[in-house]
Amino acid sequence: MQIRISWPAGQLTATLDDTPTAKALGNALPISASANTWGEEVYFDTGVSMALEADARQVVDPGTVAFWTEGDALALPYGPTPISRGGESRLASPCNVLGSFDGDPRLLSTVRDGDPIRVELV
C-alpha cells in the first residue's frame, strides 16, 4: 500500500508493509492532523489505536514510517531525536514499523511544529 503525506512545504510518498497496524491506518485514511516535531522526527495523531506488534522497535532507520502506540500517532524520523545515541533515529518508545519513505526523508525537515499535515492513499 502506498500513502502520501503532505504539508505546506512539501510531500512524500511511502510504501507500507502488510501489517495489522498498516491495514488499520489505511482504513482510517484520509486523515488530517497538526504536526509535532521532536529533534529530527515528525509525529502526529492518527485517531487509530493499536497494540504493540511483536517486531516493534525503538531504534529505526531514518525514513522509517512507524506507529507510536502510546500516542496513537505516526512517528516519522529522518535523523536523530533528543534521546538518540550518535546518529541513530531513536523513537520515544518502541513503535510498530509500517514501512518506509520512497524519497528522501530529509524533506521532513521542512515540517514546522503546528503545520497542517494530511495522509492519504495514493
GROMACS .gro file of C-alpha atoms in nm:
model
  122
    1MET     CA    1   0.000   0.000   0.000
    2GLN     CA    2   0.125   0.349  -0.080
    3ILE     CA    3   0.040   0.664   0.111
    4ARG     CA    4   0.113   1.032   0.053
    5ILE     CA    5   0.199   1.260   0.344
    6SER     CA    6   0.172   1.629   0.260
    7TRP     CA    7   0.232   1.955   0.447
    8PRO     CA    8   0.257   2.322   0.338
    9ALA     CA    9   0.623   2.299   0.224
   10GLY     CA   10   0.624   1.955   0.062
   11GLN     CA   11   0.510   1.595   0.036
   12LEU     CA   12   0.648   1.242   0.037
   13THR     CA   13   0.511   0.903  -0.055
   14ALA     CA   14   0.575   0.590   0.147
   15THR     CA   15   0.527   0.221   0.088
   16LEU     CA   16   0.369   0.035   0.380
   17ASP     CA   17   0.412  -0.334   0.455
   18ASP     CA   18   0.120  -0.571   0.508
   19THR     CA   19   0.088  -0.538   0.887
   20PRO     CA   20  -0.218  -0.512   1.115
   21THR     CA   21  -0.132  -0.151   1.203
   22ALA     CA   22  -0.076  -0.052   0.838
   23LYS     CA   23  -0.416  -0.202   0.748
   24ALA     CA   24  -0.588  -0.014   1.032
   25LEU     CA   25  -0.421   0.310   0.923
   26GLY     CA   26  -0.520   0.251   0.559
   27ASN     CA   27  -0.883   0.200   0.665
   28ALA     CA   28  -0.878   0.535   0.852
   29LEU     CA   29  -0.738   0.741   0.561
   30PRO     CA   30  -0.755   1.019   0.467
   31ILE     CA   31  -0.661   1.190   0.792
   32SER     CA   32  -0.558   1.545   0.873
   33ALA     CA   33  -0.366   1.645   1.183
   34SER     CA   34  -0.135   1.904   1.333
   35ALA     CA   35   0.235   1.819   1.311
   36ASN     CA   36   0.465   1.797   1.612
   37THR     CA   37   0.843   1.792   1.586
   38TRP     CA   38   1.092   1.627   1.823
   39GLY     CA   39   1.450   1.658   1.714
   40GLU     CA   40   1.463   1.517   1.361
   41GLU     CA   41   1.126   1.343   1.388
   42VAL     CA   42   0.776   1.448   1.287
   43TYR     CA   43   0.481   1.290   1.465
   44PHE     CA   44   0.108   1.347   1.468
   45ASP     CA   45  -0.217   1.192   1.591
   46THR     CA   46  -0.395   0.947   1.362
   47GLY     CA   47  -0.710   0.868   1.562
   48VAL     CA   48  -0.614   0.498   1.527
   49SER     CA   49  -0.543   0.286   1.837
   50MET     CA   50  -0.329  -0.026   1.804
   51ALA     CA   51  -0.131  -0.255   2.036
   52LEU     CA   52   0.244  -0.310   2.000
   53GLU     CA   53   0.327  -0.572   1.739
   54ALA     CA   54   0.586  -0.846   1.802
   55ASP     CA   55   0.851  -0.676   1.586
   56ALA     CA   56   0.812  -0.325   1.736
   57ARG     CA   57   1.141  -0.133   1.757
   58GLN     CA   58   1.271   0.182   1.925
   59VAL     CA   59   1.578   0.235   1.705
   60VAL     CA   60   1.490   0.252   1.335
   61ASP     CA   61   1.645   0.371   1.012
   62PRO     CA   62   1.583   0.733   0.908
   63GLY     CA   63   1.287   0.732   0.672
   64THR     CA   64   1.100   0.458   0.857
   65VAL     CA   65   0.724   0.502   0.887
   66ALA     CA   66   0.648   0.398   1.245
   67PHE     CA   67   0.336   0.395   1.461
   68TRP     CA   68   0.373   0.514   1.820
   69THR     CA   69   0.111   0.310   2.008
   70GLU     CA   70   0.135   0.523   2.325
   71GLY     CA   71   0.028   0.834   2.131
   72ASP     CA   72  -0.190   0.680   1.855
   73ALA     CA   73   0.048   0.866   1.625
   74LEU     CA   74   0.262   0.821   1.317
   75ALA     CA   75   0.628   0.876   1.405
   76LEU     CA   76   0.843   0.976   1.108
   77PRO     CA   77   1.214   1.001   1.195
   78TYR     CA   78   1.457   1.148   0.942
   79GLY     CA   79   1.757   1.175   1.177
   80PRO     CA   80   1.848   1.184   1.548
   81THR     CA   81   1.594   1.261   1.820
   82PRO     CA   82   1.678   1.417   2.160
   83ILE     CA   83   1.735   1.066   2.308
   84SER     CA   84   1.940   0.926   2.018
   85ARG     CA   85   2.288   0.791   2.078
   86GLY     CA   86   2.515   0.905   1.800
   87GLY     CA   87   2.342   0.946   1.465
   88GLU     CA   88   2.072   0.683   1.518
   89SER     CA   89   1.697   0.751   1.498
   90ARG     CA   90   1.571   0.654   1.845
   91LEU     CA   91   1.196   0.687   1.896
   92ALA     CA   92   1.038   0.783   2.230
   93SER     CA   93   0.947   0.417   2.293
   94PRO     CA   94   0.910   0.100   2.084
   95CYS     CA   95   0.688   0.158   1.780
   96ASN     CA   96   0.525  -0.063   1.518
   97VAL     CA   97   0.721  -0.045   1.193
   98LEU     CA   98   0.487   0.012   0.898
   99GLY     CA   99   0.721   0.074   0.605
  100SER     CA  100   0.948   0.343   0.464
  101PHE     CA  101   0.953   0.657   0.253
  102ASP     CA  102   1.010   0.625  -0.121
  103GLY     CA  103   1.201   0.955  -0.145
  104ASP     CA  104   1.449   1.147   0.068
  105PRO     CA  105   1.313   1.154   0.426
  106ARG     CA  106   1.518   1.472   0.493
  107LEU     CA  107   1.234   1.660   0.318
  108LEU     CA  108   1.056   1.621   0.653
  109SER     CA  109   1.295   1.887   0.788
  110THR     CA  110   1.063   2.145   0.624
  111VAL     CA  111   0.773   2.045   0.852
  112ARG     CA  112   0.720   2.304   1.127
  113ASP     CA  113   0.557   2.240   1.463
  114GLY     CA  114   0.184   2.302   1.419
  115ASP     CA  115   0.182   2.264   1.038
  116PRO     CA  116  -0.131   2.100   0.897
  117ILE     CA  117  -0.042   1.753   0.772
  118ARG     CA  118  -0.251   1.518   0.560
  119VAL     CA  119  -0.216   1.146   0.495
  120GLU     CA  120  -0.400   0.978   0.209
  121LEU     CA  121  -0.383   0.667  -0.007
  122VAL     CA  122  -0.201   0.707  -0.338
   0.00000   0.00000   0.00000
